[in-house]
Coordinates of C-alpha atoms and ligand atoms in Angstrom, one line a residue:
M1 CA 107.6 27.9 -61.0
A2 CA 106.1 31.3 -61.1
Q3 CA 108.6 32.1 -63.7
L4 CA 107.0 29.2 -65.4
L5 CA 103.6 30.4 -65.4
E6 CA 104.7 33.8 -66.5
S7 CA 106.4 32.4 -69.7
M8 CA 103.0 30.2 -70.1
P9 CA 100.9 32.3 -72.4
G10 CA 102.9 31.7 -75.7
A11 CA 103.2 28.1 -74.6
S12 CA 102.1 25.5 -76.9
T13 CA 102.5 21.6 -77.0
G14 CA 105.7 20.2 -77.1
Q15 CA 107.4 23.3 -75.9
V16 CA 107.4 23.5 -72.1
V17 CA 110.2 21.9 -70.0
V18 CA 109.9 22.0 -66.0
T19 CA 113.1 22.4 -64.2
D20 CA 111.7 23.5 -60.8
H21 CA 111.7 21.0 -57.5
L22 CA 108.4 19.8 -57.3
N23 CA 108.5 18.9 -53.7
F24 CA 107.0 21.7 -51.3
W25 CA 107.2 21.6 -47.6
G26 CA 108.1 23.8 -44.7
G27 CA 106.8 26.9 -47.1
C28 CA 109.2 26.4 -50.1
R29 CA 109.9 24.0 -52.9
V30 CA 112.6 21.3 -51.7
K31 CA 115.3 20.0 -53.7
P32 CA 114.9 16.0 -54.2
K33 CA 117.3 14.7 -51.4
D34 CA 119.5 12.2 -53.4
G35 CA 118.7 13.4 -56.8
I36 CA 118.4 9.8 -57.7
N37 CA 115.9 7.3 -58.9
A38 CA 114.5 10.0 -61.2
E39 CA 111.3 9.0 -63.0
P40 CA 110.3 10.9 -66.2
V41 CA 107.0 12.7 -66.4
H42 CA 105.4 12.8 -70.1
E43 CA 103.5 15.3 -71.8
P44 CA 100.6 12.9 -73.2
A45 CA 100.2 14.9 -76.2
T46 CA 103.4 14.4 -77.6
G47 CA 105.0 11.6 -75.3
R48 CA 107.9 13.8 -74.8
K49 CA 109.6 14.2 -71.2
L50 CA 108.3 17.3 -69.6
C51 CA 110.4 16.8 -66.4
D52 CA 111.9 14.3 -63.8
M53 CA 110.0 13.3 -60.5
F54 CA 112.0 12.3 -57.9
P55 CA 109.9 9.8 -55.4
C56 CA 110.5 11.0 -51.6
G57 CA 111.9 8.5 -49.2
K58 CA 111.3 8.1 -45.7
E59 CA 113.3 11.2 -44.5
E60 CA 111.9 13.4 -46.9
V61 CA 108.0 12.2 -45.8
D62 CA 109.1 12.5 -42.0
Q63 CA 110.2 16.0 -42.9
A64 CA 106.8 17.1 -44.8
I65 CA 104.5 15.4 -42.0
Q66 CA 106.6 17.3 -39.4
S67 CA 106.5 20.9 -41.0
A68 CA 102.6 19.8 -41.5
H69 CA 102.3 19.2 -37.7
T70 CA 103.9 22.7 -36.8
A71 CA 101.6 24.2 -39.1
Y72 CA 98.6 22.6 -37.8
L73 CA 99.4 23.8 -34.1
K74 CA 99.3 27.3 -35.3
W75 CA 96.5 27.1 -38.0
S76 CA 93.8 25.0 -35.6
K77 CA 94.4 27.8 -33.2
M78 CA 92.9 30.5 -35.8
A79 CA 89.3 31.4 -35.8
G80 CA 87.4 30.3 -38.6
M81 CA 86.8 33.6 -40.0
E82 CA 90.4 34.0 -40.2
R83 CA 91.3 31.0 -41.9
A84 CA 88.4 32.1 -44.4
R85 CA 90.2 35.2 -45.4
V86 CA 93.2 33.4 -46.4
M87 CA 91.5 30.9 -48.3
L88 CA 89.3 33.4 -50.1
E89 CA 93.1 35.3 -50.6
A90 CA 94.1 31.7 -52.4
A91 CA 90.7 31.4 -54.5
R92 CA 91.4 34.9 -55.8
I93 CA 95.1 34.2 -57.1
I94 CA 94.0 30.8 -58.7
R95 CA 91.2 32.6 -60.5
E96 CA 94.0 35.5 -61.7
R97 CA 96.4 32.7 -62.8
R98 CA 93.5 30.3 -64.2
D99 CA 94.3 30.2 -67.8
N100 CA 97.9 29.6 -67.2
I101 CA 97.6 27.0 -64.5
A102 CA 95.0 25.4 -67.1
K103 CA 97.7 25.4 -69.8
L104 CA 100.4 23.6 -67.6
E105 CA 97.5 21.2 -66.5
V106 CA 96.6 20.1 -70.2
I107 CA 100.4 20.0 -70.9
N108 CA 100.9 17.4 -68.2
N109 CA 97.3 15.7 -68.4
G110 CA 96.3 16.0 -72.0
K111 CA 93.0 17.0 -71.4
S112 CA 91.6 19.7 -73.9
I113 CA 92.0 23.4 -72.7
T114 CA 88.6 24.1 -72.8
E115 CA 88.0 21.4 -69.9
A116 CA 91.1 22.2 -68.0
R117 CA 89.6 26.1 -67.8
V118 CA 86.7 24.3 -65.9
D119 CA 88.6 22.3 -63.7
I120 CA 90.3 25.4 -62.4
D121 CA 87.1 27.3 -62.2
V122 CA 85.7 24.3 -60.0
S123 CA 89.1 24.6 -58.0
W124 CA 89.1 28.1 -56.9
Q125 CA 85.1 27.6 -56.1
T126 CA 85.7 24.7 -54.0
L127 CA 88.2 27.1 -51.8
E128 CA 85.6 30.0 -52.0
Y129 CA 82.9 27.5 -50.8
Y130 CA 84.7 25.8 -47.6
A131 CA 86.1 29.3 -46.9
G132 CA 82.5 30.2 -46.5
I133 CA 82.1 27.6 -44.3
A134 CA 85.0 27.8 -42.1
G135 CA 83.5 30.7 -40.4
T136 CA 80.0 29.1 -39.7
L137 CA 81.8 25.9 -38.1
A138 CA 80.2 25.8 -34.4
G139 CA 79.1 23.3 -31.7
Q140 CA 76.1 22.9 -29.7
H141 CA 74.6 23.7 -26.0
I142 CA 73.3 20.9 -24.4
Q143 CA 71.3 21.8 -21.0
L144 CA 71.6 19.4 -18.3
P145 CA 69.8 18.9 -14.9
G146 CA 70.4 21.7 -12.0
G147 CA 71.9 24.3 -14.4
S148 CA 74.7 21.9 -15.8
F149 CA 75.2 21.7 -19.2
A150 CA 77.7 20.2 -22.0
Y151 CA 78.9 21.7 -25.1
T152 CA 80.3 20.4 -28.2
R153 CA 83.5 21.6 -30.1
R154 CA 84.4 21.0 -33.7
E155 CA 87.9 20.2 -34.0
A156 CA 90.5 19.5 -36.7
L157 CA 91.9 16.0 -37.0
G158 CA 95.6 17.2 -37.5
V159 CA 97.9 16.2 -40.3
C160 CA 95.6 14.8 -43.2
V161 CA 97.2 12.9 -46.1
G162 CA 95.6 13.4 -49.5
I163 CA 96.6 11.1 -52.3
G164 CA 95.5 11.7 -56.0
A165 CA 95.1 10.2 -59.2
W166 CA 96.1 11.7 -62.6
N167 CA 92.7 12.5 -64.3
Y168 CA 91.9 16.0 -62.4
P169 CA 95.4 16.8 -60.7
F170 CA 94.9 20.3 -59.6
Q171 CA 91.2 19.9 -58.9
I172 CA 91.7 16.6 -56.6
A173 CA 94.3 18.9 -54.9
C174 CA 91.7 21.7 -54.3
W175 CA 88.9 19.1 -53.3
K176 CA 90.8 17.5 -50.6
S177 CA 92.8 20.5 -49.0
A178 CA 90.1 23.3 -49.1
P179 CA 87.5 21.1 -46.7
A180 CA 90.8 20.2 -44.9
L181 CA 92.0 23.3 -44.2
A182 CA 88.7 25.1 -43.5
C183 CA 88.4 22.5 -40.7
G184 CA 91.9 23.5 -39.2
N185 CA 94.0 20.7 -40.4
A186 CA 97.2 20.8 -42.1
M187 CA 97.7 18.5 -45.2
V188 CA 100.2 16.6 -47.2
F189 CA 99.2 15.9 -50.7
K190 CA 100.8 13.2 -53.1
P191 CA 99.9 13.8 -56.8
S192 CA 100.0 10.8 -59.0
P193 CA 103.5 10.4 -60.3
F194 CA 101.8 10.9 -63.8
T195 CA 100.8 14.4 -63.3
A196 CA 103.7 15.7 -60.7
V197 CA 103.3 19.3 -61.7
T198 CA 100.7 21.2 -60.8
A199 CA 99.9 20.4 -57.0
V200 CA 103.3 22.3 -56.2
I201 CA 101.8 25.5 -57.8
L202 CA 98.7 25.2 -55.3
A203 CA 101.0 25.0 -52.6
E204 CA 102.8 28.5 -53.6
I205 CA 99.7 29.8 -53.9
Y206 CA 98.4 29.0 -50.3
K207 CA 101.7 30.3 -49.2
E208 CA 101.2 33.7 -50.9
A209 CA 97.7 33.6 -49.6
G210 CA 99.4 33.7 -46.1
V211 CA 99.0 30.0 -44.7
P212 CA 101.6 29.1 -42.0
D213 CA 104.4 27.5 -43.6
G214 CA 103.8 23.8 -43.6
L215 CA 100.2 23.8 -43.8
F216 CA 100.1 22.6 -47.3
N217 CA 102.6 20.2 -48.5
V218 CA 103.5 18.3 -51.5
V219 CA 105.7 15.1 -51.6
Q220 CA 106.2 13.5 -54.9
G221 CA 106.4 9.7 -55.4
G222 CA 104.2 6.6 -56.4
A223 CA 103.2 3.4 -54.3
E224 CA 106.0 3.2 -52.3
T225 CA 105.9 7.4 -50.9
G226 CA 101.9 6.7 -50.5
T227 CA 102.7 3.4 -48.3
L228 CA 105.1 5.7 -46.3
L229 CA 102.6 8.4 -45.4
C230 CA 99.5 5.6 -45.1
N231 CA 101.8 4.1 -42.4
H232 CA 103.1 7.3 -40.6
P233 CA 102.0 7.5 -36.9
G234 CA 101.7 11.2 -37.4
V235 CA 98.8 11.1 -39.8
A236 CA 95.4 11.6 -38.9
K237 CA 93.5 11.0 -42.1
V238 CA 93.9 9.7 -45.2
S239 CA 91.9 11.0 -48.2
F240 CA 92.4 8.8 -51.7
T241 CA 91.3 9.2 -54.9
G242 CA 92.2 6.3 -57.1
S243 CA 91.5 2.8 -58.0
V244 CA 89.5 0.1 -55.9
P245 CA 92.8 -2.4 -55.6
T246 CA 95.1 0.8 -54.4
G247 CA 91.8 2.0 -52.0
K248 CA 91.8 -1.3 -50.3
K249 CA 95.5 -1.6 -49.5
I250 CA 95.0 2.3 -48.3
M251 CA 92.6 1.1 -45.7
E252 CA 94.4 -1.8 -44.6
M253 CA 97.4 0.5 -43.7
S254 CA 95.5 3.1 -42.3
A255 CA 93.7 0.4 -40.2
K256 CA 96.9 -0.3 -38.3
T257 CA 97.1 3.1 -36.3
V258 CA 93.0 3.6 -36.8
K259 CA 93.2 6.5 -39.1
Q260 CA 90.3 8.0 -40.6
V261 CA 89.8 7.1 -44.4
T262 CA 88.0 8.7 -47.3
L263 CA 87.8 6.6 -50.3
E264 CA 86.9 8.0 -53.9
L265 CA 87.4 5.0 -56.1
G266 CA 86.3 3.9 -59.7
G267 CA 83.2 2.9 -61.0
K268 CA 81.2 1.6 -63.8
S269 CA 78.0 3.5 -63.7
P270 CA 74.5 3.0 -65.5
L271 CA 73.0 5.4 -67.6
I272 CA 69.1 4.6 -68.2
I273 CA 67.4 6.1 -71.2
F274 CA 63.8 5.6 -71.4
K275 CA 61.7 5.7 -74.8
D276 CA 59.9 8.7 -73.5
C277 CA 63.2 10.9 -72.9
E278 CA 63.7 14.1 -74.6
L279 CA 66.1 12.4 -77.4
E280 CA 68.5 15.3 -78.2
N281 CA 69.1 15.7 -74.4
A282 CA 69.7 12.2 -73.8
V283 CA 72.2 11.9 -76.8
R284 CA 74.1 14.8 -75.3
G285 CA 73.9 13.3 -72.0
A286 CA 75.6 10.0 -73.3
L287 CA 78.3 12.1 -74.7
M288 CA 78.9 14.1 -71.2
A289 CA 78.8 10.6 -69.7
N290 CA 81.3 8.9 -71.4
F291 CA 83.7 11.4 -73.2
L292 CA 84.9 14.0 -70.8
T293 CA 88.7 13.9 -70.3
Q294 CA 89.0 11.3 -73.0
G295 CA 86.9 8.9 -70.8
E296 CA 89.0 9.1 -67.9
V297 CA 86.5 10.2 -65.4
C298 CA 85.7 7.7 -62.5
C299 CA 82.0 8.6 -62.4
N300 CA 81.3 8.0 -66.2
G301 CA 78.1 6.3 -67.3
T302 CA 79.6 4.0 -69.4
R303 CA 77.0 1.2 -69.3
V304 CA 74.3 2.9 -71.4
Y305 CA 70.9 0.9 -71.1
V306 CA 68.4 2.3 -73.8
Q307 CA 64.9 1.4 -74.1
R308 CA 64.7 -1.1 -77.1
E309 CA 62.1 0.9 -79.1
I310 CA 64.5 4.0 -79.3
M311 CA 67.6 2.2 -80.0
P312 CA 68.0 2.6 -83.7
V313 CA 67.6 6.5 -83.7
F314 CA 69.3 6.7 -80.4
L315 CA 72.4 4.8 -82.0
E316 CA 72.4 6.7 -85.2
E317 CA 72.7 10.0 -83.4
V318 CA 75.3 9.1 -80.8
V319 CA 77.4 7.3 -83.7
K320 CA 77.1 10.7 -85.7
R321 CA 77.9 12.9 -82.8
T322 CA 80.8 10.8 -81.7
K323 CA 82.4 10.8 -84.9
A324 CA 81.9 14.6 -84.8
I325 CA 84.1 15.2 -81.8
R326 CA 87.1 17.2 -82.4
I327 CA 90.4 15.3 -81.6
G328 CA 93.3 17.1 -81.6
D329 CA 96.2 19.2 -80.2
P330 CA 94.5 19.7 -76.4
L331 CA 95.9 23.4 -76.0
L332 CA 93.7 24.6 -79.3
E333 CA 90.7 26.2 -78.4
N334 CA 88.4 24.1 -80.8
T335 CA 89.7 20.9 -79.5
R336 CA 87.3 18.7 -77.6
M337 CA 89.1 15.8 -77.1
G338 CA 92.9 15.5 -76.2
A339 CA 95.2 12.7 -75.5
L340 CA 95.0 9.6 -73.1
I341 CA 97.6 9.9 -70.0
T342 CA 100.1 7.3 -71.5
R343 CA 100.8 4.9 -74.4
Q344 CA 100.6 2.5 -72.0
H345 CA 96.8 3.4 -71.0
L346 CA 96.1 4.1 -74.4
D347 CA 97.1 0.4 -75.3
K348 CA 95.0 -0.9 -72.5
V349 CA 92.0 1.1 -73.6
L350 CA 92.4 -0.4 -77.1
G351 CA 92.8 -3.8 -75.7
F352 CA 89.0 -3.8 -74.2
V353 CA 87.9 -2.4 -77.6
S354 CA 89.3 -5.8 -79.0
Q355 CA 88.0 -7.8 -76.6
A356 CA 84.7 -6.4 -77.1
K357 CA 85.2 -7.3 -80.8
K358 CA 85.9 -11.1 -80.0
E359 CA 83.4 -11.3 -77.6
S360 CA 80.6 -9.8 -79.5
M361 CA 78.5 -12.7 -81.6
T362 CA 75.8 -10.5 -83.1
G363 CA 76.7 -7.2 -82.2
T364 CA 77.5 -3.9 -84.4
P365 CA 80.7 -2.3 -83.0
H366 CA 81.2 1.1 -84.0
F367 CA 84.9 2.4 -83.8
V368 CA 86.3 6.0 -84.5
S369 CA 89.9 6.3 -84.1
N370 CA 92.3 9.0 -84.5
F371 CA 95.9 8.9 -83.4
I372 CA 96.6 12.6 -83.4
C373 CA 98.5 13.4 -80.4
N374 CA 98.6 9.9 -79.0
S375 CA 94.9 9.8 -78.6
T376 CA 92.2 7.9 -79.7
S377 CA 88.3 8.2 -79.7
M378 CA 86.5 5.1 -79.7
Y379 CA 82.8 4.8 -79.9
S380 CA 81.7 1.0 -79.2
N381 CA 78.0 0.5 -79.6
I382 CA 77.5 -3.5 -79.2
D383 CA 73.9 -4.5 -80.1
N384 CA 72.5 -7.2 -78.3
C385 CA 75.4 -7.1 -75.8
T386 CA 75.3 -9.4 -72.9
D387 CA 76.2 -7.9 -69.6
D388 CA 78.7 -10.6 -68.8
M389 CA 81.1 -9.0 -71.5
T390 CA 84.1 -7.7 -70.3
C391 CA 83.7 -3.9 -71.8
V392 CA 80.4 -3.7 -69.7
K393 CA 81.7 -5.1 -66.5
E394 CA 85.1 -3.5 -66.4
E395 CA 86.2 -0.1 -65.9
I396 CA 88.0 1.1 -69.0
F397 CA 88.8 4.8 -68.1
G398 CA 89.0 5.6 -71.5
P399 CA 86.3 6.9 -74.4
V400 CA 84.4 3.7 -75.0
M401 CA 80.6 3.9 -74.6
S402 CA 78.9 0.5 -74.4
V403 CA 75.1 0.4 -75.2
M404 CA 72.7 -2.2 -74.5
P405 CA 69.3 -2.5 -75.1
F406 CA 66.5 -2.9 -72.5
D407 CA 62.7 -3.5 -72.2
T408 CA 61.1 -2.8 -68.6
E409 CA 62.3 -0.6 -65.8
E410 CA 62.3 -3.8 -63.4
E411 CA 64.5 -5.3 -66.1
V412 CA 66.9 -2.4 -66.2
L413 CA 67.2 -1.6 -62.5
K414 CA 68.1 -5.3 -61.7
R415 CA 71.0 -5.0 -64.4
A416 CA 72.1 -1.6 -63.5
N417 CA 72.5 -2.5 -60.1
N418 CA 74.4 -5.9 -60.9
T419 CA 78.1 -4.6 -60.0
T420 CA 80.2 -4.4 -57.4
F421 CA 80.8 -0.7 -58.1
G422 CA 78.5 2.3 -57.1
L423 CA 79.9 5.4 -57.9
A424 CA 77.2 7.2 -60.0
S425 CA 74.0 6.6 -62.2
G426 CA 71.9 8.3 -64.5
V427 CA 68.2 8.3 -66.1
F428 CA 66.6 10.3 -69.0
T429 CA 62.9 10.3 -69.0
R430 CA 59.8 12.7 -69.0
D431 CA 57.8 10.8 -66.5
I432 CA 58.8 12.7 -62.9
S433 CA 57.4 9.9 -61.0
R434 CA 59.6 7.2 -62.9
A435 CA 62.7 9.4 -62.6
H436 CA 62.3 9.6 -58.8
R437 CA 61.6 5.7 -58.4
V438 CA 64.6 4.9 -60.7
A439 CA 66.9 7.4 -58.7
E440 CA 65.8 5.8 -55.2
N441 CA 66.3 2.4 -56.6
L442 CA 69.4 2.6 -58.1
Q443 CA 72.5 1.8 -55.7
A444 CA 75.0 4.5 -56.5
G445 CA 76.1 7.5 -54.7
T446 CA 74.9 9.9 -57.0
C447 CA 71.8 9.7 -59.8
F448 CA 71.7 12.3 -62.5
I449 CA 68.4 13.0 -63.7
N450 CA 68.3 14.2 -67.5
N451 CA 71.7 15.3 -67.2
Y452 CA 75.1 13.6 -66.5
N453 CA 78.4 14.5 -64.9
I454 CA 77.6 17.9 -63.2
S455 CA 79.5 18.0 -59.9
P456 CA 79.5 21.7 -58.5
V457 CA 81.2 22.1 -55.2
E458 CA 77.8 22.4 -53.1
V459 CA 76.7 18.8 -54.1
P460 CA 78.5 15.9 -51.9
F461 CA 80.0 13.5 -54.2
G462 CA 81.0 9.8 -53.4
G463 CA 80.4 6.2 -53.8
Y464 CA 78.3 3.2 -52.5
K465 CA 79.8 -0.3 -52.6
Q466 CA 83.5 -0.6 -53.8
S467 CA 83.2 2.7 -55.1
G468 CA 84.4 3.9 -51.8
F469 CA 83.2 5.6 -49.0
G470 CA 83.3 9.2 -47.2
K471 CA 82.2 12.2 -49.1
E472 CA 83.9 15.0 -51.1
N473 CA 82.2 18.7 -51.7
G474 CA 79.1 19.7 -49.9
Q475 CA 78.8 20.5 -46.2
V476 CA 78.6 17.2 -45.4
T477 CA 82.5 16.7 -46.1
I478 CA 83.3 19.0 -42.7
E479 CA 82.2 15.8 -40.8
Y480 CA 85.0 14.1 -42.6
Y481 CA 87.6 16.4 -41.8
S482 CA 86.6 17.2 -38.3
Q483 CA 85.9 15.8 -34.9
L484 CA 83.6 16.5 -32.3
K485 CA 84.7 16.9 -28.7
T486 CA 82.2 16.8 -25.8
V487 CA 82.7 19.0 -22.7
V488 CA 80.5 18.2 -19.6
V489 CA 80.2 21.2 -17.1
E490 CA 78.8 20.4 -13.5
M491 CA 77.3 23.7 -12.0
G492 CA 76.5 21.9 -8.5
D493 CA 78.2 19.3 -6.2
V494 CA 79.5 15.8 -6.9
D495 CA 77.1 13.0 -5.9
D496 CA 78.5 11.3 -2.6
Y497 CA 77.7 8.0 -4.6
F498 CA 80.1 5.7 -3.0
N499 CA 80.0 6.6 0.5
C500 CA 76.2 7.3 1.1
Ligands
NAI601 N1 86.1 8.2 -57.3 C1 86.7 9.2 -57.6 O1 86.6 10.3 -57.3 C2 87.9 8.9 -58.7 C3 88.5 7.6 -58.9 N2 89.4 7.2 -60.1 C4 89.8 6.0 -60.0 O2 91.3 6.1 -60.4 C5 91.8 5.1 -61.1 C6 92.7 5.7 -62.0 O3 93.7 6.3 -61.2 P1 95.1 5.7 -61.1 O4 96.0 7.1 -60.8 O5 95.5 4.9 -61.7 O6 94.8 5.1 -59.8 P2 96.1 4.3 -58.8 O7 94.9 3.6 -57.6 O8 97.0 3.5 -59.6 O9 96.7 5.6 -58.2 C7 96.2 6.5 -57.2 C8 97.3 7.1 -56.5 O10 97.4 6.2 -55.5 C9 98.9 6.1 -55.5 N3 99.2 4.8 -54.6 C10 99.3 3.8 -55.4 N4 99.7 2.7 -55.0 C11 99.6 3.0 -53.6 C12 100.0 2.5 -52.6 N5 100.3 1.1 -52.4 N6 100.0 3.1 -51.3 C13 99.6 4.4 -51.3 N7 99.3 5.2 -52.4 C14 99.5 4.7 -53.7 C15 99.6 6.3 -56.9 O11 100.7 7.1 -56.9 C16 98.5 7.5 -57.0 O12 99.0 9.0 -56.7 C17 90.7 4.6 -61.9 O13 90.3 3.4 -61.4 C18 89.4 5.7 -61.3 O14 88.1 5.2 -61.3 C19 90.1 8.4 -60.4 C20 89.7 9.6 -60.4 C21 88.5 10.0 -59.4
ABU602 N1 84.2 16.5 -62.4 C1 84.0 14.9 -61.5 C2 85.6 14.6 -61.3 C3 85.4 13.4 -60.7 C4 86.9 12.7 -60.9 O1 87.5 13.2 -60.1 O2 86.9 11.8 -61.7

């Protein structure tokens, strides 16, 4: 893989072929056991086969977990500052190789190179951030009567499993592994079978930085491999990013051995634009809320509620700007929207758009399509649409923005909260009191005021309702990758309670 990265600078769409093994445990890449059941991994921009992915079976999953356990025994005994030094070195290497990792991410995921570079920057920042926290992990001292006392130790959980989605392959692996490793855990990570290529690069970088062999492992596969991981008795925790139906299965499987679970699931988030907003920012915010990574972002604000008085001017601007988005080869510097993950996903997204056309009796749909590189950009503005339309209720996970008028704050809050999802939300207004009142009353894990889709690593990220629970990023995530042990110390004699 190192060789592949070296050959990346000149790489262009349609050229790269990956032949290296994509599994990694015990400190090295591992050849698939049988070399059968190959599943092709495609380059979204061309539909061309990029490599074969061989799903790991029971024996391989056992090996990866065993290797993680061995490393955990060593790593968890190191001081936080020692772990921090290794993680900072890994962050440095990612930063140094940022452009090449970003290119490979584009080739496997289809997003624009500009965005991929940001993802890789977020990735090394995540390692830096949790390296900073590793050295600060500590317990408490609690004074008890008679000079006795208790103290708490913040301890690692053990072997944690990370299961990733395909929209942010490298970044998700970092969002999960950085807090896990900072707390002294080991990790077995399973990327999505659609984006099998870049997680193993992270594994190599951790090794190069000096983690014990087996600390961060990669097993390839889909639902079957994921099931083996979630049912495994040697696993203490599962952190999952993906869809709501899969999240429910993960919880069920993890319950059998009472594994801790973090679920980062889907969303259908509301973005509320009041008539007193700064319109230019609101339009830019709506685009940020809908079109990053071709709309394949879980926290996107895909239900855009616009106060009726400004609807015509908002629509005119947002349609104009959407039509101007440069769709194309994702490796070109000026491209701003690349390719959807697969042809099947593109068809699914287009299906939502056709359905919206059928369901809209009085609305005006606007669609902009461009099939360069298997990609499409669609803007759907359906005036007078009802909240029960399919495109307004269901997560599309593609570049489709649904815009609806509203009249009052009370009404829009009720409509915004009328969903089983609760990942994110947003509000544009110049009225500071209204902004905070709306943020308080929206039932979602994040509310963006006067911007959208800003997720630096210092800020906790995670959902309400069926969008999941547990957080990623921020200091609080330490709580989800560690446990507190209480030690009670007697300094006097034990009471003669039973014989007095
Ligand atoms: N809240 C968040 O942070 C994010 C949520 N998502 C959500 O993910 C979805 C899109 O991602 P997909 O990869 O299509 O989701 P998915 O749920 O189909 O798959 C996600 C991961 O779970 C694995 N998996 C599938 N079935 C499994 C099973 N039975 N046991 C264990 N693992 C299993 C897959 O192989 C993949 O690695 C969207 O709904 C999106 O909203 C995506 C990114 C971020
Ligand atoms: N930059 C936010 C990424 C959220 C997601 O994983 O979809």
